[in-house]
Amino acid sequence: MNSQTDVLVIGGGNAALCAALVAAEAGASVRILEASPKAWRGGNSSHTRNVRCMHDAPQDVLVDAYSEEEYWQDLLKVTGGQTNEHLARLVIRASATFRSWMHKHGVRFQPSLSGALHTARTNAFFMGGGKALVNAYYLSAERLGITVDYNARVNELRLDDGRFQAARVIHTGANGKSREEWVHAKTCVLACGGFESNREWLREAWGQNDLGEWSADNFLIRGSRYNQGEMLKFLMGQGADIIGDPTQAHMVAIDARAPLYDGGICTRLDSVSLGVVVNQNAERFYDEGEDFWPKRYAIWGRLVAQQPQQIGYSIIDSKAIGRFMPPVFEAIVADTLPELAAKLELNVEKFMQTMDDFNASCVPGDFNHTVLDNCHTEGLHPAKTHWARTIDVAPFYAYPLRPGVTFTYLGLKTDESTAVHFSGKPSPNLFAAGEIMAGNVLGKGYTAGVGMTIGTFFGRQAGAHAAKVAIELGVMA
């Protein structure tokens, strides 16, 4: 079976929907191919809750101001300079204005949630979360006449010297039977995510550590199980220009008891900065108070991934309770620290040495979790530079941590046109948006809400360029 459309969008999350809506608004016929069933549509976007926005003054749900330069410095810091400044600043500037467009398509916003630290100024929260955003966009897509196919997995593109011609789609019916279709289109937008759910690819990328462990075997996937990276792998084989490190990802420390896939935001643990984190050897391995949590939470998955058995334990006492977002899973609780170590099956003597050393190094100060306070350690390595308080008030609590992969940063190299490049030459009609190209802005690290900012900006860009090319081709025909 063969069919034709102006703009074909492969993927069904935020970036894909932004591309489809903008293309339809421009007058193009649009078809979306979403690999998941309808109930799981939206990819990782369903698990999001906010978008990071620049603004020069208070703006409805956002307080104070968050300038372009401050936003850029935040991004520069978390990426360690591994970013494209030109593209990053385009994303940042667009974030000041695109919420009115989102609102037009049914997205509603609310102030920063209680317990979501330090985000009232920087992040606009979606009322109803990412699932509500996704549902709003799909409803708008229906009104605009956009065709949507679910259970539609694309595994091959037909290209001619970088020009897109058609996509091979495998449709799976409710009875489990499949059929093949070649979808022809004047232009195509790839917005189908990274490869974080491809266990074999993760294993290949991370390899074995010094202990002979296959680190990726212990990774959990916070988001969609349908992000297998098929289009990325296919285009790598076709000579597309690639950017990024396959081991770099938005990787968060999540509760080790979370499900393998689709645990989402609720599996994240925000207790880290209020206590200490130890590994399986009962040793601390990083500064838990380095910076505000929204700027540091996404480094902890990678840190835990580098530990023996890819596991860590967040340890707090009663003073920390009520100061962080309540987690889904109950803490492991004990009346004494040695008892807690025993429950965690850690070496009790080593654990107590670590805890005693930490407590002895804490310098009394004015504790304030809303600022970079003066509570720190002295003479301890690694230091804890902020929010360091003795852990000495029973009962004591522990949460087991595993690496939780949200999305990978290896992706298609592009520019502000969003065109996929082959040997430095942009495709005339194949574009990329969202996680499949986020590595152009995120070389490593993360700051809360920036993934949705990247997806919204590049999705809209890709949709506009794809529609323009398609309409021009129609006029010429």
C-alpha angles and dihedrals in degrees: 000000000000129000138175135220137162098239123019115197117197109202136037109225134096098296093044093049093047089052093047095047095048092047091050091047088055091057102261125134108243136197125188122205111199117185095206130074115264092259091059098039121137101054115221091342089078089066097050126098109186149017125226111237137189115222133165096209139013108304120191103284094010121085130212114346138303110194129207091248095051091048090049092049091050090052093044091052098050093044094046088229093306095130140091105251095201093053092039093054091048088054092047095049093047090053089069093066113021096083091079088058090048090051090052088059094052104269113140127195137213135186122274112292122252107265094024096117124223096347103107090092100040110031134056110209123219114238103238092014129253093321090061090049091051092047091049092052093048090051089051090047090054091051090051092052096249113160116228126196119192125197084030111140119187114207104163141030127204108225134178113198091327094316116123116233109162146343126228109227128192110205116199117203129211088262091058094250118131136211132191127233133177109215114202119201139168090232137008135207118202110208101146102125135242131296100265094124093052100098095187093052092048089050091050092048097048098035121178125327127222090277092056092251122143094229097197091060087076097047120114122208114230094192144036121344088209096071096098098149094236095146092045091051092046094051092046085058090050093055100257115163111260132201132192144033116286091222094054116094146139091274121171133188103248134176109288089224093063120117120267092249138023099012088139129182095330093068092061117107117219098181095091099096092049097061140000133294121218131185131225088283089057091246130131114235109180144024106273092193101047097124144335111313098244088060095045110029092089095059094059097074090059091045091054090045088061093055127092110281088002093264136121138174127226107215122197138156132222093280090071097052112113094020098094138045108285109252125228096239124062117250123248102250134200137168093226135032094239089053090050091051090051092051089052090048091237126144100273096206093050092044092052091048089054093047095044091049091050095047092047092052097052112114112211113244144142104298113216119157092193093065136038091268132194097251103116143138129255127206093009129120119237091027124216104224101189139020092019109160129160113266099225112116114098141260098057125206136206134187120193114230133209130175109269113198115210100173139337125242101214103107153131116309113234145148136225090296087061089223117153109243129220115194089339094310117116119232111244094223112011116092137177134210140169127012094350088069103021090110088079087072102021112052089162139336129034143226123210116279098003094112091064090046091054092045094048095048098044093038091057091044093050093047092050094048093044092050092047092053093044094049092047090051089050091052092050091049 
